[in-house]
Amino acid sequence: MTIDKQLVWVRDPNEGFILARLHELMGEEADIIPVENKYPRRVCSFEDIFPAGEPNKDVNDNCELMFLNEATLLNNILTRYTKNKIYTYVANILLAVNPYEDIPDLYSSNTIKKYQGRSLGELPPHVFAIADKAFRDMKSLKQSQSIIVSGESGAGKTESTKYILKYLCDLWAKGAGPVEQKILDANPILEAFGNAKTTRNNNSSRFGKFMEVHFNNKYQVVGGYISHYLLEKSRICTQSAEERNYHVFYLLCAGAPPELRSALMLTKPDDYAYLRNGCTQYFTTAASEKKLSPDQKSKQQQAKGGLRDPILDDVEDFQRLHQALSRVGLSEEEKLGVYRVVAGVLHLGNVEFEEDAGPRGGCVPRADSERALQAAAALLAVDGGELRRALVARLLQSARAGHKGTAIMVPLKTYEATNARDALAKAVYSRLFDYIVNRINLSIPFQASSYYIGVLDIAGFEYFQMNSFEQFCINYCNEKLQQFFNERILKNEQELYKKEGLNVPEIRYVDNQDCIDLIESKNHGIFHLLDEESKLPKPEFGHFTHSVHKELGTNNSRLQVPRASRLKAHRTLRDDEGFLLRHFAGAVCYNTNQFIEKNNDALHASLEFLVQESNSALVKQLFQNVDNNNAKGKLNFISVGAKFQSQLSQLMEKLKDNVSMHLRSQQAIVHSLGLSEKDYKFGITRVFFRPGKYSEFDTIMRSDPENLKKIVDRVLAWIIKSRWRRSLFAVLSIIKLKNKILYRRECLITIQKSVRGHLVRKQHRPRYQAIMKIKALNANLKDMETTTAQLKKDKESAQKNIENLRNSINKSCAAIKSNDKISRNEVDQIYAKLTKDVETQMAALQKAMVDQKNREEQERLRKIEAEIRAAEELKRQELERIKQEEENRRLKAEMEARRKAEELERQRLEEQDRLSAQNLQKQLEEAARAEQEDRERLEQERRDHEMAVRLAKETNGHVEGSPPQLRSFPTMDSVNGENKLNRSERVRMQQALQGKQKYDLSKWKYSELRDTINTSCDIELLEACRHEFHRRLKVYHAWKAKNARKTTMAEQERAPQSIMEAAAKIPRVTQKGEILGARHRYFRIPFVRADHEPADRRGWWYAHFDGQYVARQMELHPDKTPVLLQAGTYTAGLCGSLVTR
């Protein structure tokens, strides 16, 4: 469907949103054409398309946009930014875009006076307007106010905070004496000690602060107070390549006088381990660059020159810091003490360790670190030897005997000593920062406070490639602030709407309470698990991470393993090295490697005692009120996370105490201001205004008598005017009504007599004539319905079009009937349009019928051609089948003839073997009888000889001759040797054939013969195996016959020998079961089909012989589907040859 080319915003993966025009709507998508030619034409889903207003028009309040969506909001901010309008409202919320340049006269004194006492919306958006509104709300509502400044690093939060403080102090701190200056002097001091250069921001605040400006009951500034949160301690020891440490280190190296640098033993940043790993360039200008000596410049400074920033200059900023410290009350001696502590931290970082070769083990400071060790000890006012011992060993004292317990010095390993050194540096610097903030608070004169305006400046949501404990705490703080925003702006406001009885649709938002519970829950939160791990004798980050996944990761969509991240760098982390937490702003993968160390900021006992006994009053003061966590034991220590939770809870309580603005009003006052009823809505006790309409009503909230008098006068004037207008309107209405009645009565008679008939005829004749002609078109519609009924495709669409035409005809007739004033030309145009539509639809139907007939004719011809091809294919297959069956019958007949011949030959050979065996048996029986007769004769002679010997002994006679000797029993071998067996002709032929064979199988095992017979395709080898098998069978029968007992019936025979011989003469009948139970044979033979196809189309033939016949066969061809045939099921295609063939 083609539509007007409306301007829209389209989501783009690279640009965010691009401006385009709608070309065509297609279902759930749309064809769009980008306005700029560099973007290609595309088809997008409706979810990625947003309506657009005038792209070059901007408004002060995003709520005033014609189309309120993400794209128009961003475009409005961008359009204003290009015009140097960096501020934009969203109702009473101010959006600020950092211009990274100075805009003339944007924050001048004249601008401050211009915004004083002006409501939101009267003047262009500005941070001064927010500050003024906070002051006026505090004044009118008698309650403290808070301004939350939030955003990413580099968004300009700190600068916005300074301008808010400047506005409050310039207007309402004129008579407060030094209070204004002290509050403003706190900024350069806090920036020097708490700000650092990052990749995104040259002056990034690495801590959060809540600055309170206190007022008395006369609304004059009477004091201030600064609370700070979560200083980034890890930056003191390590930074990335493009980032710097805190500004104060570079201020001392670049801007300190030579004598001070000499006293502090400071040189250039390259000489200090805590500085040289990051960026070592100074922030300078062209003039300040010349003040630096070569020994102050690092290699980067000499190669690339200084860094440039409009508000930073390390050379000049040192003097500003020095003067600001003086104004907040630090003496020269105290300032020198602060500088000594800062320099001592730098020298402490140069102390490195190596393994001790002595018998005690542990480590010792390296020889080249001795100078840095002594310098750090001197600047911190501690003994060098004691510092050396405290760094390489820790004091372990038995707790059973109290202070009198045994003290043992436990040597530290190299990495433990390095961690102890870094812990000392972090502890000294962080407590120095606490000391400086405390001195600033003490320097601000503080009188009785009635109210205050708090400005919260805290880091926004942070997400880097490497996220550690600092990012975890910052994002946890942002989760709490987001929850505060949800409750204050969305939840509480909607509850108020319901309470006031307003019909306002409910706004759905994502509640992040589950994420906060996951972090801070007392029994199962991440902070709780981290503290529990820190209390163990040997805490390990891997065990802590495993506990987080085990206790909290089950069925929790907020917490997942690192491999669930979309960044490849995070997916390389193991499950025990980090976790993925889904915040309201997005998923962040935290590396838990340093969580335990950063959560515990306590020093071990040796270092704690050392700094507490320092000769420096400042160093001793830094640690005098600090409880020794090691003395308490691990079970009672207070972690960094617990402290931050406590500070954050106090901050949230302060923010919750400062409630949002509620208004009470009367309807007369609203009307007196000239507001439309669409611009506001009354509840039960409150009135609610549309965005951008509050500025008119805000004047009511001014408490000065002059404004109140103006409002009262306007209300009284409105009431008097409204009453007078009501009375006057009633009199005029009655008079007018009377005149109308008289006039109409006179005119109606004339109209009815002369004009009515003519007008009626003139008006209605074209109408009923046109209706008749239009109704005649229904006959054409009937013809069209007849044609449509014959359609097979798009019938419903055609019927729908016909129905639409019928509805158009009916509507046209109804319109002509109902419209009395329709002209002839209009009637003719309606009829012409309907006639054209009917003709167009008729032509389309006729064309569709012609196309349908053509398609049906083509389909009929295609079917005929397909049937002819199918019949030819069936005929060809039938011929091939008949040919194949004839070939199979011929092969079966040949196989049957061959089988019968082989059966006859086998019977003849068996008959010859049987006759030979009978002859052999007769010969053996005759030899046995002759042997038995000889034995009996010899036995009789032996007995006769013995009788003769006994008689001779009795008669003293003499016996001649010796006793007869028994002959040995003739063996089968002797029989075979003396009496050669008459072997059959078949046996002699087999023996001759075996002598000529090329295979010697006499030494083969029976299993080898069996496997060869079942698997081999070599006919000669199979024949040799068969002869060898028969030969062994004959030998076995010969051996059995030779060793058989020569009795009439053997013990193991089931019948007499005569019966067995008689049974052998009866021809044996071959049973069908025996044939089926014969041995199985398998063959694989390559072959070419009968149609003599090329050699590359050759296949394989597999056969399984069950006895003499094929039981199963399979054919495999490279260009056909495999064929499997089985006896009894697919017998037509089975091979009919015998296994012997």
PDB file of C-alpha atoms in Angstrom, residues 473-594:
ATOM      1  CA  CYS A 473      30.558  -0.319  44.357  1.00  0.00           C
ATOM      2  CA  ILE A 474      29.877   2.573  41.951  1.00  0.00           C
ATOM      3  CA  ASN A 475      27.298   0.560  40.004  1.00  0.00           C
ATOM      4  CA  TYR A 476      25.716  -0.576  43.273  1.00  0.00           C
ATOM      5  CA  CYS A 477      25.367   3.111  44.241  1.00  0.00           C
ATOM      6  CA  ASN A 478      23.762   3.845  40.859  1.00  0.00           C
ATOM      7  CA  GLU A 479      21.335   0.963  41.403  1.00  0.00           C
ATOM      8  CA  LYS A 480      20.254   2.604  44.673  1.00  0.00           C
ATOM      9  CA  LEU A 481      19.894   5.996  42.962  1.00  0.00           C
ATOM     10  CA  GLN A 482      17.882   4.426  40.140  1.00  0.00           C
ATOM     11  CA  GLN A 483      15.588   2.833  42.706  1.00  0.00           C
ATOM     12  CA  PHE A 484      15.218   6.220  44.399  1.00  0.00           C
ATOM     13  CA  PHE A 485      14.344   7.760  41.041  1.00  0.00           C
ATOM     14  CA  ASN A 486      11.794   5.014  40.305  1.00  0.00           C
ATOM     15  CA  GLU A 487      10.120   5.439  43.671  1.00  0.00           C
ATOM     16  CA  ARG A 488      10.127   9.251  43.638  1.00  0.00           C
ATOM     17  CA  ILE A 489       9.282   9.947  39.987  1.00  0.00           C
ATOM     18  CA  LEU A 490       7.249   6.891  38.991  1.00  0.00           C
ATOM     19  CA  LYS A 491       5.998   4.828  41.904  1.00  0.00           C
ATOM     20  CA  ASN A 492       5.099   7.586  44.371  1.00  0.00           C
ATOM     21  CA  GLU A 493       3.708   9.799  41.610  1.00  0.00           C
ATOM     22  CA  GLN A 494       1.407   7.043  40.342  1.00  0.00           C
ATOM     23  CA  GLU A 495       0.266   6.271  43.870  1.00  0.00           C
ATOM     24  CA  LEU A 496      -0.549   9.955  44.264  1.00  0.00           C
ATOM     25  CA  TYR A 497      -2.584   9.884  41.017  1.00  0.00           C
ATOM     26  CA  LYS A 498      -4.612   6.950  42.326  1.00  0.00           C
ATOM     27  CA  LYS A 499      -5.085   8.634  45.685  1.00  0.00           C
ATOM     28  CA  GLU A 500      -6.278  11.855  44.017  1.00  0.00           C
ATOM     29  CA  GLY A 501      -8.712   9.933  41.800  1.00  0.00           C
ATOM     30  CA  LEU A 502      -7.121  10.751  38.430  1.00  0.00           C
ATOM     31  CA  ASN A 503      -7.749   8.520  35.436  1.00  0.00           C
ATOM     32  CA  VAL A 504      -4.106   8.270  34.395  1.00  0.00           C
ATOM     33  CA  PRO A 505      -2.820   5.089  32.701  1.00  0.00           C
ATOM     34  CA  GLU A 506      -0.277   3.216  34.779  1.00  0.00           C
ATOM     35  CA  ILE A 507       3.335   3.424  33.626  1.00  0.00           C
ATOM     36  CA  ARG A 508       5.227   0.152  33.762  1.00  0.00           C
ATOM     37  CA  TYR A 509       8.887   0.263  34.696  1.00  0.00           C
ATOM     38  CA  VAL A 510      11.601  -2.241  35.573  1.00  0.00           C
ATOM     39  CA  ASP A 511      11.961  -2.596  39.333  1.00  0.00           C
ATOM     40  CA  ASN A 512      15.595  -3.224  40.280  1.00  0.00           C
ATOM     41  CA  GLN A 513      14.923  -4.262  43.873  1.00  0.00           C
ATOM     42  CA  ASP A 514      15.962  -7.846  43.075  1.00  0.00           C
ATOM     43  CA  CYS A 515      19.365  -6.633  41.844  1.00  0.00           C
ATOM     44  CA  ILE A 516      19.868  -4.550  45.010  1.00  0.00           C
ATOM     45  CA  ASP A 517      18.895  -7.531  47.201  1.00  0.00           C
ATOM     46  CA  LEU A 518      21.366  -9.669  45.281  1.00  0.00           C
ATOM     47  CA  ILE A 519      24.140  -7.235  46.246  1.00  0.00           C
ATOM     48  CA  GLU A 520      23.290  -6.093  49.783  1.00  0.00           C
ATOM     49  CA  SER A 521      21.188  -8.869  51.314  1.00  0.00           C
ATOM     50  CA  LYS A 522      22.390  -9.453  54.888  1.00  0.00           C
ATOM     51  CA  ASN A 523      22.498 -13.240  54.719  1.00  0.00           C
ATOM     52  CA  HIS A 524      22.966 -14.049  51.033  1.00  0.00           C
ATOM     53  CA  GLY A 525      24.192 -10.875  49.328  1.00  0.00           C
ATOM     54  CA  ILE A 526      27.458 -10.521  47.435  1.00  0.00           C
ATOM     55  CA  PHE A 527      28.819  -8.101  50.068  1.00  0.00           C
ATOM     56  CA  HIS A 528      27.950 -10.623  52.787  1.00  0.00           C
ATOM     57  CA  LEU A 529      29.711 -13.475  50.955  1.00  0.00           C
ATOM     58  CA  LEU A 530      32.746 -11.249  50.373  1.00  0.00           C
ATOM     59  CA  ASP A 531      32.974 -10.366  54.076  1.00  0.00           C
ATOM     60  CA  GLU A 532      32.571 -14.024  55.042  1.00  0.00           C
ATOM     61  CA  GLU A 533      35.381 -15.001  52.671  1.00  0.00           C
ATOM     62  CA  SER A 534      37.629 -12.241  54.083  1.00  0.00           C
ATOM     63  CA  LYS A 535      37.186 -13.715  57.587  1.00  0.00           C
ATOM     64  CA  LEU A 536      38.629 -17.099  56.555  1.00  0.00           C
ATOM     65  CA  PRO A 537      42.252 -17.938  57.527  1.00  0.00           C
ATOM     66  CA  LYS A 538      43.284 -18.094  53.864  1.00  0.00           C
ATOM     67  CA  PRO A 539      40.728 -16.233  51.769  1.00  0.00           C
ATOM     68  CA  GLU A 540      40.797 -16.903  48.016  1.00  0.00           C
ATOM     69  CA  PHE A 541      38.963 -14.998  45.327  1.00  0.00           C
ATOM     70  CA  GLY A 542      38.230 -18.237  43.446  1.00  0.00           C
ATOM     71  CA  HIS A 543      36.417 -19.693  46.448  1.00  0.00           C
ATOM     72  CA  PHE A 544      34.483 -16.435  46.867  1.00  0.00           C
ATOM     73  CA  THR A 545      33.429 -16.446  43.208  1.00  0.00           C
ATOM     74  CA  HIS A 546      32.399 -20.091  43.449  1.00  0.00           C
ATOM     75  CA  SER A 547      30.284 -19.241  46.517  1.00  0.00           C
ATOM     76  CA  VAL A 548      28.595 -16.396  44.630  1.00  0.00           C
ATOM     77  CA  HIS A 549      27.617 -18.702  41.749  1.00  0.00           C
ATOM     78  CA  LYS A 550      26.571 -21.514  44.082  1.00  0.00           C
ATOM     79  CA  GLU A 551      24.549 -19.450  46.560  1.00  0.00           C
ATOM     80  CA  LEU A 552      23.091 -16.803  44.242  1.00  0.00           C
ATOM     81  CA  GLY A 553      23.418 -17.994  40.640  1.00  0.00           C
ATOM     82  CA  THR A 554      20.821 -20.771  40.777  1.00  0.00           C
ATOM     83  CA  ASN A 555      17.659 -19.737  38.890  1.00  0.00           C
ATOM     84  CA  ASN A 556      18.660 -16.048  39.010  1.00  0.00           C
ATOM     85  CA  SER A 557      18.554 -14.174  35.717  1.00  0.00           C
ATOM     86  CA  ARG A 558      20.497 -11.248  37.186  1.00  0.00           C
ATOM     87  CA  LEU A 559      23.650 -13.304  37.907  1.00  0.00           C
ATOM     88  CA  GLN A 560      25.420 -15.477  35.352  1.00  0.00           C
ATOM     89  CA  VAL A 561      28.863 -16.877  34.550  1.00  0.00           C
ATOM     90  CA  PRO A 562      31.362 -14.775  32.525  1.00  0.00           C
ATOM     91  CA  ARG A 563      30.963 -16.872  29.368  1.00  0.00           C
ATOM     92  CA  ALA A 564      27.416 -15.523  29.040  1.00  0.00           C
ATOM     93  CA  SER A 565      28.853 -12.077  28.226  1.00  0.00           C
ATOM     94  CA  ARG A 566      28.682 -10.739  24.683  1.00  0.00           C
ATOM     95  CA  LEU A 567      32.277  -9.461  24.833  1.00  0.00           C
ATOM     96  CA  LYS A 568      34.911 -11.953  23.752  1.00  0.00           C
ATOM     97  CA  ALA A 569      37.402 -10.649  26.352  1.00  0.00           C
ATOM     98  CA  HIS A 570      34.959 -11.507  29.163  1.00  0.00           C
ATOM     99  CA  ARG A 571      34.183 -14.994  27.847  1.00  0.00           C
ATOM    100  CA  THR A 572      37.846 -15.983  28.407  1.00  0.00           C
ATOM    101  CA  LEU A 573      37.365 -15.704  32.192  1.00  0.00           C
ATOM    102  CA  ARG A 574      36.806 -18.933  34.077  1.00  0.00           C
ATOM    103  CA  ASP A 575      33.742 -19.366  36.265  1.00  0.00           C
ATOM    104  CA  ASP A 576      35.841 -18.906  39.431  1.00  0.00           C
ATOM    105  CA  GLU A 577      37.455 -15.695  38.137  1.00  0.00           C
ATOM    106  CA  GLY A 578      34.397 -13.459  37.823  1.00  0.00           C
ATOM    107  CA  PHE A 579      30.644 -13.134  37.480  1.00  0.00           C
ATOM    108  CA  LEU A 580      28.213 -11.333  35.167  1.00  0.00           C
ATOM    109  CA  LEU A 581      25.695  -9.052  36.891  1.00  0.00           C
ATOM    110  CA  ARG A 582      22.760  -7.580  34.963  1.00  0.00           C
ATOM    111  CA  HIS A 583      22.240  -3.996  36.178  1.00  0.00           C
ATOM    112  CA  PHE A 584      19.421  -1.656  35.136  1.00  0.00           C
ATOM    113  CA  ALA A 585      21.779  -0.051  32.590  1.00  0.00           C
ATOM    114  CA  GLY A 586      23.188  -3.320  31.201  1.00  0.00           C
ATOM    115  CA  ALA A 587      25.197  -6.428  32.037  1.00  0.00           C
ATOM    116  CA  VAL A 588      28.670  -5.920  33.570  1.00  0.00           C
ATOM    117  CA  CYS A 589      31.298  -8.649  33.925  1.00  0.00           C
ATOM    118  CA  TYR A 590      33.335  -8.228  37.137  1.00  0.00           C
ATOM    119  CA  ASN A 591      36.808  -9.711  37.613  1.00  0.00           C
ATOM    120  CA  THR A 592      37.030 -10.824  41.253  1.00  0.00           C
ATOM    121  CA  ASN A 593      40.821 -11.153  41.332  1.00  0.00           C
ATOM    122  CA  GLN A 594      41.296  -8.111  43.615  1.00  0.00           C
TER     123      GLN A 594
END
